[in-house]
Amino acid sequence: HTPLLPPQVHLNGQHDCVTDVQINYLSLGSGSKDGDGLIDELIAMLAEQLQGEWLLGLSASESALAFAPPDAQQTFSGGSFERLAPAPLGLVASAGSFELSGEGGAKKGGALQLRIAPDSCRLGPLPLPASAADEELLYLDPVICVTRRGGSADVWVRPAAQRASARADALEA
């Protein structure tokens, strides 16, 4: 393990990653003090692992796969975020607060929700309306984060993963 990365979360016997961060509230004893404490602890550990810089690798919908422009990225620090994400007319810059929660329970399948609440949004110099959005956190490990909003999923990677991949490509050439 690299000292720069937060400790990994281990669930369901998996090593070094959370392969499915959907919480089954029944198996964790939802409603009980111990179950709620376990859920809070898991959410705190995942929020810690989410901190730092992420590069957008690709976005996938039911009918399309789109690789992201190289400048698309997001950074989480404390309870704040900054994001530069692709939109039809270019990259949209947004900044504000975020929260990771287990809200929704059985209604949303117990999925962890990443609530993005931008204070500002811009397309180049043009201000855009800022509105909060909920994303499901589907997968998280020290190198990859997968979120879903509506019918689209985004795959985010750590910058170190991109550099390692570029080095491997250079060695093969």
Coordinates of N, CA, C and O in Angstrom, one line a residue:
H1 N 0.8 -1.2 0.0 CA 0.0 0.0 0.0 C 0.9 1.2 0.0 O 1.9 1.3 0.7
T2 N 0.5 2.2 -0.8 CA 1.2 3.5 -0.8 C 0.8 4.4 0.3 O -0.4 4.5 0.6
P3 N 1.8 5.0 1.0 CA 1.4 5.9 2.1 C 0.6 7.1 1.7 O -0.1 7.7 2.6
L4 N 0.6 7.5 0.4 CA -0.2 8.6 0.0 C -1.7 8.3 -0.1 O -2.5 9.2 -0.2
L5 N -2.0 7.1 -0.2 CA -3.4 6.7 -0.4 C -4.0 6.3 1.0 O -3.4 5.7 1.8
P6 N -5.3 6.7 1.2 CA -6.0 6.3 2.4 C -6.1 4.7 2.5 O -6.0 4.1 1.5
P7 N -6.4 4.2 3.7 CA -6.5 2.8 3.8 C -7.7 2.3 3.0 O -8.7 3.0 2.8
Q8 N -7.6 1.0 2.5 CA -8.7 0.5 1.8 C -9.8 0.0 2.7 O -9.6 -0.3 3.8
V9 N -11.0 -0.1 2.1 CA -12.1 -0.7 2.8 C -12.3 -2.1 2.3 O -12.2 -2.4 1.2
H10 N -12.6 -3.0 3.3 CA -12.8 -4.4 2.9 C -14.2 -4.8 3.2 O -14.6 -4.7 4.4
L11 N -14.9 -5.3 2.2 CA -16.3 -5.8 2.4 C -16.4 -7.1 1.7 O -15.8 -7.3 0.6
N12 N -17.2 -7.9 2.2 CA -17.6 -9.2 1.5 C -16.3 -10.0 1.1 O -16.3 -10.6 0.1
G13 N -15.3 -9.9 1.9 CA -14.1 -10.7 1.6 C -13.2 -10.2 0.5 O -12.3 -10.8 0.1
Q14 N -13.6 -9.0 0.0 CA -12.8 -8.5 -1.1 C -11.5 -7.8 -0.6 O -11.6 -7.2 0.5
H15 N -10.4 -7.8 -1.3 CA -9.2 -7.2 -0.9 C -8.9 -5.9 -1.6 O -9.0 -5.9 -2.9
D16 N -8.6 -4.9 -0.9 CA -8.1 -3.6 -1.5 C -9.2 -2.8 -2.3 O -8.9 -1.9 -3.0
C17 N -10.5 -3.1 -2.2 CA -11.5 -2.3 -2.8 C -12.9 -2.6 -2.3 O -13.1 -3.6 -1.6
V18 N -13.7 -1.7 -2.6 CA -15.1 -1.9 -2.3 C -15.7 -2.3 -3.7 O -15.8 -1.4 -4.5
T19 N -16.1 -3.5 -3.9 CA -16.5 -3.9 -5.2 C -18.0 -3.5 -5.4 O -18.5 -3.3 -6.5
D20 N -18.7 -3.4 -4.4 CA -20.1 -2.9 -4.4 C -20.4 -2.2 -3.2 O -20.6 -2.8 -2.1
V21 N -20.5 -0.9 -3.3 CA -20.6 -0.1 -2.1 C -22.1 0.2 -1.8 O -22.5 1.0 -1.0
Q22 N -23.0 -0.6 -2.4 CA -24.4 -0.5 -2.0 C -24.5 -1.2 -0.7 O -24.0 -2.2 -0.4
I23 N -25.2 -0.5 0.2 CA -25.4 -1.0 1.6 C -26.7 -1.8 1.7 O -27.7 -1.2 1.3
N24 N -26.7 -3.0 2.2 CA -27.9 -3.7 2.4 C -28.3 -3.4 3.9 O -27.7 -4.0 4.8
Y25 N -29.2 -2.6 4.1 CA -29.5 -2.1 5.4 C -30.1 -3.3 6.3 O -29.9 -3.3 7.5
L26 N -30.7 -4.3 5.7 CA -31.2 -5.4 6.5 C -30.0 -6.2 7.1 O -30.0 -6.5 8.2
S27 N -29.0 -6.4 6.2 CA -27.9 -7.3 6.7 C -27.0 -6.5 7.7 O -26.3 -7.1 8.5
L28 N -27.0 -5.1 7.7 CA -26.3 -4.4 8.6 C -27.1 -4.1 9.9 O -26.6 -3.4 10.8
G29 N -28.3 -4.5 9.9 CA -29.2 -4.3 11.1 C -29.7 -2.9 11.1 O -29.6 -2.2 12.2
S30 N -30.3 -2.4 10.0 CA -30.8 -1.1 10.0 C -31.8 -0.9 11.1 O -32.6 -1.7 11.4
G31 N -31.7 0.3 11.7 CA -32.6 0.6 12.8 C -32.0 0.3 14.2 O -32.4 0.8 15.2
S32 N -31.0 -0.6 14.2 CA -30.3 -0.9 15.4 C -29.1 0.1 15.6 O -28.6 0.6 14.7
K33 N -28.8 0.3 16.9 CA -27.7 1.2 17.2 C -26.4 0.7 16.5 O -25.6 1.4 15.9
D34 N -26.1 -0.6 16.6 CA -24.9 -1.2 16.0 C -24.9 -1.1 14.5 O -23.9 -0.7 13.9
G35 N -26.0 -1.3 13.8 CA -26.1 -1.2 12.4 C -25.9 0.2 11.9 O -25.2 0.5 11.0
D36 N -26.5 1.2 12.6 CA -26.3 2.6 12.3 C -24.9 3.0 12.5 O -24.3 3.8 11.6
G37 N -24.3 2.6 13.5 CA -22.9 2.9 13.8 C -21.9 2.4 12.7 O -21.0 3.0 12.2
L38 N -22.2 1.1 12.2 CA -21.4 0.5 11.2 C -21.6 1.3 9.9 O -20.6 1.5 9.1
I39 N -22.8 1.7 9.6 CA -23.1 2.5 8.3 C -22.4 3.8 8.4 O -21.7 4.2 7.5
D40 N -22.4 4.5 9.5 CA -21.7 5.8 9.7 C -20.2 5.6 9.5 O -19.6 6.4 8.9
E41 N -19.7 4.5 10.1 CA -18.3 4.3 10.0 C -17.8 4.0 8.6 O -16.8 4.5 8.1
L42 N -18.6 3.2 7.9 CA -18.4 2.9 6.5 C -18.4 4.2 5.6 O -17.5 4.4 4.8
I43 N -19.4 5.0 5.8 CA -19.5 6.3 5.1 C -18.3 7.2 5.3 O -17.8 7.8 4.4
A44 N -17.9 7.3 6.6 CA -16.8 8.1 6.9 C -15.5 7.6 6.3 O -14.7 8.4 5.7
M45 N -15.3 6.3 6.2 CA -14.1 5.7 5.6 C -14.1 5.9 4.1 O -13.1 6.3 3.5
L46 N -15.3 5.8 3.5 CA -15.4 6.0 2.0 C -15.2 7.5 1.7 O -14.6 7.8 0.7
A47 N -15.8 8.4 2.5 CA -15.6 9.8 2.3 C -14.1 10.2 2.4 O -13.6 11.0 1.6
E48 N -13.4 9.6 3.3 CA -11.9 9.8 3.4 C -11.2 9.3 2.1 O -10.3 10.0 1.6
Q49 N -11.6 8.2 1.6 CA -11.0 7.6 0.4 C -11.3 8.4 -0.8 O -10.5 8.5 -1.8
L50 N -12.4 9.1 -0.8 CA -12.8 9.9 -1.9 C -12.0 11.2 -2.1 O -11.9 11.8 -3.2
Q51 N -11.4 11.7 -1.0 CA -10.6 12.9 -1.0 C -9.5 12.9 -2.0 O -8.9 11.9 -2.3
G52 N -9.2 14.1 -2.6 CA -8.1 14.2 -3.6 C -8.6 14.4 -5.0 O -9.8 14.7 -5.2
E53 N -7.6 14.3 -5.9 CA -7.9 14.6 -7.3 C -8.3 13.3 -8.1 O -7.7 12.2 -7.9
W54 N -9.2 13.5 -9.0 CA -9.7 12.4 -9.9 C -9.8 12.9 -11.3 O -10.2 14.0 -11.5
L55 N -9.4 12.1 -12.2 CA -9.5 12.5 -13.7 C -10.7 11.7 -14.2 O -10.8 10.5 -14.0
L56 N -11.5 12.3 -15.1 CA -12.6 11.6 -15.7 C -12.0 10.8 -16.9 O -11.4 11.3 -17.8
G57 N -12.2 9.4 -16.8 CA -11.7 8.6 -17.8 C -12.7 8.4 -19.0 O -12.4 8.6 -20.1
L58 N -14.0 8.1 -18.6 CA -15.0 7.9 -19.6 C -16.4 8.0 -18.9 O -16.5 7.9 -17.7
S59 N -17.4 8.2 -19.8 CA -18.8 8.2 -19.4 C -19.5 7.2 -20.3 O -19.2 7.1 -21.5
A60 N -20.4 6.5 -19.7 CA -21.1 5.5 -20.4 C -22.6 5.6 -20.1 O -23.0 5.9 -19.0
S61 N -23.4 5.5 -21.2 CA -24.9 5.5 -21.0 C -25.3 4.2 -21.7 O -24.5 3.4 -22.1
E62 N -26.6 4.0 -21.8 CA -27.2 2.8 -22.3 C -26.7 2.5 -23.8 O -26.5 1.4 -24.2
S63 N -26.6 3.6 -24.5 CA -26.3 3.5 -25.9 C -24.9 4.1 -26.4 O -24.6 4.0 -27.6
A64 N -24.2 4.7 -25.5 CA -22.9 5.3 -25.9 C -21.8 5.2 -24.9 O -22.1 5.1 -23.7
L65 N -20.6 5.3 -25.4 CA -19.4 5.3 -24.5 C -18.6 6.5 -25.0 O -18.3 6.6 -26.2
A66 N -18.3 7.4 -24.1 CA -17.5 8.6 -24.5 C -16.3 8.8 -23.6 O -16.4 8.8 -22.4
F67 N -15.2 8.9 -24.3 CA -13.9 9.1 -23.5 C -13.8 10.6 -23.2 O -14.2 11.4 -24.0
A68 N -13.4 10.9 -22.0 CA -13.4 12.3 -21.6 C -12.2 13.1 -22.2 O -11.1 12.5 -22.4
P69 N -12.4 14.4 -22.3 CA -11.2 15.3 -22.7 C -10.2 15.2 -21.5 O -10.5 15.0 -20.4
P70 N -8.9 15.5 -21.8 CA -7.9 15.3 -20.8 C -8.0 16.3 -19.7 O -7.5 16.0 -18.6
D71 N -8.7 17.4 -19.8 CA -8.8 18.4 -18.7 C -9.9 18.1 -17.8 O -10.1 18.8 -16.7
A72 N -10.8 17.1 -18.1 CA -11.9 16.8 -17.2 C -11.4 16.2 -15.9 O -10.7 15.2 -15.9
Q73 N -11.8 16.8 -14.8 CA -11.3 16.3 -13.5 C -12.2 16.8 -12.3 O -13.0 17.7 -12.5
Q74 N -12.0 16.2 -11.2 CA -12.7 16.7 -10.0 C -11.7 16.5 -8.8 O -10.9 15.7 -8.8
T75 N -11.9 17.4 -7.8 CA -11.1 17.3 -6.6 C -12.0 17.5 -5.4 O -12.9 18.4 -5.4
F76 N -11.9 16.6 -4.4 CA -12.6 16.6 -3.2 C -11.6 17.0 -2.1 O -10.6 16.4 -2.0
S77 N -12.0 17.9 -1.3 CA -11.2 18.3 -0.1 C -12.1 18.8 1.0 O -12.8 19.7 0.9
G78 N -12.0 18.0 2.1 CA -12.9 18.3 3.2 C -14.3 18.0 2.8 O -14.6 17.0 2.3
G79 N -15.1 19.0 2.9 CA -16.5 18.9 2.4 C -16.7 19.7 1.1 O -17.9 20.0 0.7
S80 N -15.6 20.1 0.4 CA -15.7 20.9 -0.8 C -15.3 20.1 -2.0 O -14.6 19.2 -1.9
F81 N -15.8 20.6 -3.2 CA -15.4 20.0 -4.4 C -15.2 21.0 -5.5 O -15.7 22.1 -5.4
E82 N -14.3 20.7 -6.5 CA -14.2 21.5 -7.7 C -14.3 20.4 -8.8 O -13.7 19.4 -8.7
R83 N -15.0 20.7 -9.9 CA -15.2 19.8 -11.0 C -15.1 20.5 -12.3 O -15.7 21.6 -12.5
L84 N -14.4 19.9 -13.3 CA -14.4 20.4 -14.6 C -14.9 19.2 -15.5 O -14.2 18.2 -15.6
A85 N -16.1 19.3 -15.9 CA -16.8 18.1 -16.6 C -17.3 18.5 -18.0 O -17.7 19.6 -18.2
P86 N -17.3 17.5 -18.9 CA -17.7 17.8 -20.3 C -19.2 18.1 -20.3 O -20.0 17.5 -19.6
A87 N -19.6 19.0 -21.2 CA -21.0 19.3 -21.5 C -21.0 19.4 -23.1 O -19.9 19.5 -23.7
P88 N -22.2 19.5 -23.7 CA -22.2 19.6 -25.1 C -21.4 20.8 -25.8 O -20.9 20.6 -26.8
L89 N -21.3 21.9 -25.0 CA -20.6 23.0 -25.6 C -19.2 23.2 -25.1 O -18.5 24.2 -25.4
G90 N -18.7 22.4 -24.2 CA -17.4 22.5 -23.7 C -17.3 22.0 -22.2 O -18.2 21.3 -21.8
L91 N -16.2 22.3 -21.5 CA -16.1 21.9 -20.1 C -16.7 22.9 -19.2 O -16.5 24.1 -19.3
V92 N -17.6 22.4 -18.3 CA -18.3 23.2 -17.3 C -17.5 23.1 -16.0 O -17.2 22.0 -15.5
A93 N -17.1 24.3 -15.5 CA -16.4 24.3 -14.2 C -17.5 24.6 -13.1 O -18.3 25.5 -13.2
S94 N -17.4 23.8 -12.0 CA -18.3 24.0 -10.9 C -17.5 23.8 -9.6 O -16.5 23.1 -9.6
A95 N -18.0 24.4 -8.6 CA -17.4 24.3 -7.3 C -18.5 24.5 -6.2 O -19.4 25.2 -6.4
G96 N -18.3 23.9 -5.1 CA -19.2 24.0 -4.0 C -18.9 22.9 -2.9 O -17.8 22.6 -2.7
S97 N -20.0 22.4 -2.4 CA -19.9 21.4 -1.3 C -20.4 20.0 -1.8 O -21.1 19.9 -2.7
F98 N -19.9 19.0 -1.0 CA -20.4 17.7 -1.3 C -20.6 16.9 0.0 O -20.1 17.3 1.0
E99 N -21.4 15.9 -0.1 CA -21.7 15.1 1.1 C -21.9 13.6 0.6 O -22.6 13.4 -0.4
L100 N -21.3 12.7 1.3 CA -21.6 11.3 1.0 C -22.5 10.8 2.1 O -22.2 11.0 3.3
S101 N -23.6 10.1 1.7 CA -24.5 9.7 2.7 C -25.2 8.4 2.3 O -25.1 8.0 1.1
G102 N -25.8 7.7 3.2 CA -26.5 6.5 3.0 C -28.0 6.7 2.9 O -28.8 5.8 3.1
E103 N -28.4 8.0 2.7 CA -29.8 8.3 2.7 C -30.5 7.6 1.5 O -29.9 7.3 0.5
G104 N -31.7 7.4 1.7 CA -32.5 6.7 0.7 C -32.9 5.3 1.1 O -34.0 4.8 0.8
G105 N -32.0 4.6 1.9 CA -32.3 3.3 2.5 C -32.9 2.4 1.4 O -32.5 2.3 0.3
A106 N -34.0 1.7 1.8 CA -34.6 0.7 0.9 C -35.2 1.3 -0.3 O -35.3 0.7 -1.4
K107 N -35.6 2.6 -0.3 CA -36.2 3.3 -1.4 C -35.2 3.3 -2.6 O -35.6 3.3 -3.7
K108 N -34.0 3.5 -2.3 CA -33.0 3.6 -3.4 C -32.0 2.4 -3.3 O -30.9 2.4 -3.8
G109 N -32.5 1.3 -2.8 CA -31.7 0.1 -2.8 C -30.5 0.2 -1.8 O -29.6 -0.6 -1.8
G110 N -30.5 1.1 -0.9 CA -29.5 1.3 0.1 C -28.2 1.8 -0.5 O -27.1 1.7 0.1
A111 N -28.3 2.4 -1.7 CA -27.1 2.9 -2.4 C -26.5 4.1 -1.7 O -27.3 5.0 -1.1
L112 N -25.2 4.3 -1.6 CA -24.6 5.5 -1.1 C -24.8 6.6 -2.1 O -24.6 6.4 -3.3
Q113 N -25.1 7.8 -1.6 CA -25.4 8.9 -2.4 C -24.3 9.9 -2.3 O -23.9 10.3 -1.1
L114 N -23.8 10.4 -3.4 CA -22.8 11.5 -3.4 C -23.6 12.8 -3.8 O -24.0 12.9 -4.9
R115 N -23.9 13.6 -2.9 CA -24.6 14.8 -3.1 C -23.7 16.0 -3.5 O -22.9 16.4 -2.7
I116 N -23.8 16.4 -4.7 CA -23.0 17.5 -5.2 C -23.8 18.8 -5.2 O -24.9 18.8 -5.8
A117 N -23.4 19.8 -4.4 CA -24.1 21.0 -4.3 C -23.3 22.2 -4.7 O -22.5 22.8 -3.9
P118 N -23.3 22.5 -6.0 CA -22.4 23.6 -6.5 C -22.9 25.0 -6.1 O -24.0 25.3 -6.0
D119 N -21.9 25.8 -5.7 CA -22.2 27.2 -5.4 C -22.1 28.0 -6.7 O -22.7 29.1 -6.8
S120 N -21.2 27.6 -7.6 CA -21.1 28.3 -8.9 C -20.8 27.3 -10.0 O -20.3 26.2 -9.8
C121 N -21.3 27.7 -11.2 CA -21.1 26.9 -12.4 C -20.7 27.9 -13.5 O -21.4 28.9 -13.7
R122 N -19.8 27.5 -14.4 CA -19.4 28.4 -15.5 C -19.0 27.5 -16.7 O -18.4 26.5 -16.6
L123 N -19.3 28.1 -17.9 CA -18.9 27.5 -19.1 C -18.0 28.6 -19.7 O -18.5 29.6 -20.2
G124 N -16.7 28.4 -19.6 CA -15.8 29.5 -19.9 C -16.1 30.7 -19.0 O -16.2 30.6 -17.8
P125 N -16.3 31.9 -19.6 CA -16.6 33.1 -18.8 C -18.1 33.2 -18.4 O -18.4 34.1 -17.7
L126 N -18.9 32.4 -19.0 CA -20.4 32.5 -18.9 C -20.9 31.8 -17.6 O -20.6 30.6 -17.5
P127 N -21.5 32.5 -16.7 CA -22.1 31.8 -15.5 C -23.3 31.0 -16.0 O -24.0 31.3 -16.9
L128 N -23.5 29.8 -15.3 CA -24.6 28.9 -15.6 C -25.4 28.7 -14.3 O -24.8 28.9 -13.2
P129 N -26.6 28.4 -14.4 CA -27.4 28.0 -13.1 C -26.8 26.8 -12.4 O -26.4 25.9 -13.1
A130 N -26.6 26.9 -11.1 CA -26.1 25.8 -10.4 C -27.2 25.1 -9.6 O -28.0 25.8 -9.0
S131 N -27.3 23.8 -9.8 CA -28.3 23.0 -9.0 C -27.6 21.8 -8.5 O -26.7 21.2 -9.1
A132 N -28.1 21.4 -7.3 CA -27.6 20.2 -6.6 C -28.0 18.9 -7.4 O -29.0 18.9 -8.1
A133 N -27.1 17.9 -7.3 CA -27.4 16.7 -8.0 C -26.9 15.5 -7.1 O -26.0 15.6 -6.3
D134 N -27.7 14.4 -7.1 CA -27.3 13.2 -6.4 C -26.7 12.2 -7.4 O -27.3 12.0 -8.4
E135 N -25.6 11.6 -7.0 CA -25.0 10.6 -7.8 C -24.9 9.3 -6.9 O -24.5 9.5 -5.7
E136 N -25.1 8.2 -7.5 CA -24.9 6.9 -6.7 C -23.4 6.6 -6.8 O -22.8 6.7 -7.8
L137 N -22.8 6.2 -5.7 CA -21.4 5.8 -5.6 C -21.5 4.3 -5.8 O -21.9 3.5 -5.0
L138 N -21.0 3.8 -7.0 CA -21.1 2.4 -7.4 C -19.9 1.6 -7.0 O -20.0 0.4 -6.7
Y139 N -18.7 2.2 -7.1 CA -17.5 1.5 -6.9 C -16.4 2.5 -6.5 O -16.4 3.6 -7.0
L140 N -15.6 2.1 -5.5 CA -14.6 3.0 -5.1 C -13.4 2.2 -4.5 O -13.6 1.3 -3.7
D141 N -12.2 2.4 -5.1 CA -11.0 1.9 -4.5 C -9.9 3.0 -4.6 O -10.3 4.1 -5.0
P142 N -8.7 2.8 -4.2 CA -7.7 3.9 -4.2 C -7.5 4.5 -5.6 O -6.9 5.6 -5.7
V143 N -7.8 3.8 -6.7 CA -7.5 4.2 -8.0 C -8.7 4.6 -8.9 O -8.6 5.4 -9.7
I144 N -9.8 3.9 -8.6 CA -11.0 4.1 -9.5 C -12.2 4.4 -8.7 O -12.4 3.9 -7.6
C145 N -13.0 5.3 -9.2 CA -14.3 5.7 -8.6 C -15.3 5.7 -9.7 O -15.1 6.3 -10.8
V146 N -16.5 5.0 -9.5 CA -17.5 4.9 -10.5 C -18.8 5.5 -9.9 O -19.2 5.0 -8.8
T147 N -19.4 6.5 -10.5 CA -20.6 7.1 -10.1 C -21.7 7.0 -11.1 O -21.4 6.9 -12.3
R148 N -22.9 7.0 -10.7 CA -24.0 7.0 -11.7 C -25.0 8.1 -11.4 O -25.4 8.3 -10.2
R149 N -25.4 8.8 -12.4 CA -26.5 9.8 -12.3 C -27.4 9.6 -13.4 O -27.0 9.6 -14.6
G150 N -28.7 9.3 -13.1 CA -29.7 9.0 -14.1 C -29.3 7.8 -14.9 O -28.9 6.8 -14.3
G151 N -29.2 7.9 -16.2 CA -28.9 6.7 -17.0 C -27.4 6.7 -17.4 O -27.0 6.0 -18.3
S152 N -26.6 7.5 -16.8 CA -25.2 7.6 -17.2 C -24.2 7.3 -16.1 O -24.5 7.7 -14.9
A153 N -23.2 6.6 -16.4 CA -22.1 6.3 -15.4 C -20.8 7.0 -15.8 O -20.5 7.0 -16.9
D154 N -20.1 7.5 -14.8 CA -18.8 8.1 -15.0 C -17.7 7.3 -14.3 O -17.9 6.9 -13.1
V155 N -16.6 7.1 -15.0 CA -15.5 6.4 -14.4 C -14.3 7.4 -14.2 O -13.9 8.0 -15.1
W156 N -14.0 7.6 -12.9 CA -12.9 8.5 -12.5 C -11.7 7.7 -12.1 O -11.8 6.7 -11.5
V157 N -10.5 8.2 -12.4 CA -9.3 7.6 -12.0 C -8.3 8.6 -11.3 O -8.4 9.8 -11.6
R158 N -7.5 8.1 -10.5 CA -6.4 8.9 -9.9 C -5.4 9.3 -10.9 O -5.1 8.5 -11.8
P159 N -4.8 10.5 -10.8 CA -3.8 10.9 -11.8 C -2.6 9.9 -11.8 O -2.0 9.6 -12.9
A160 N -2.3 9.3 -10.7 CA -1.2 8.3 -10.6 C -1.5 7.1 -11.5 O -0.6 6.6 -12.1
A161 N -2.7 6.7 -11.6 CA -3.1 5.6 -12.5 C -2.9 6.0 -14.0 O -2.4 5.1 -14.7
Q162 N -3.2 7.2 -14.3 CA -3.0 7.6 -15.7 C -1.5 7.6 -16.0 O -1.0 7.2 -17.1
R163 N -0.7 8.2 -15.1 CA 0.8 8.2 -15.4 C 1.4 6.8 -15.5 O 2.2 6.5 -16.3
A164 N 0.9 5.9 -14.6 CA 1.4 4.5 -14.7 C 1.0 3.9 -16.0 O 1.9 3.1 -16.6
S165 N -0.2 4.1 -16.5 CA -0.6 3.6 -17.8 C 0.2 4.1 -18.9 O 0.6 3.4 -19.8
A166 N 0.5 5.4 -18.9 CA 1.4 6.1 -19.9 C 2.8 5.5 -19.9 O 3.4 5.2 -20.9
R167 N 3.3 5.2 -18.7 CA 4.7 4.6 -18.6 C 4.7 3.2 -19.2 O 5.6 2.8 -19.9
A168 N 3.6 2.4 -18.9 CA 3.5 1.1 -19.4 C 3.4 1.1 -20.9 O 4.1 0.3 -21.6
D169 N 2.7 2.0 -21.5 CA 2.5 2.2 -22.9 C 3.9 2.5 -23.6 O 4.3 2.0 -24.6
A170 N 4.6 3.4 -22.9 CA 5.9 3.8 -23.4 C 6.9 2.7 -23.4 O 7.7 2.5 -24.3
L171 N 6.9 1.8 -22.4 CA 7.8 0.7 -22.3 C 7.5 -0.4 -23.4 O 8.4 -1.0 -23.9
E172 N 6.2 -0.5 -23.8 CA 5.8 -1.4 -24.8 C 6.2 -1.0 -26.2 O 6.4 -1.8 -27.1
A173 N 6.3 0.3 -26.4 CA 6.6 0.9 -27.7 C 8.1 0.7 -28.1 O 8.9 0.3 -27.5

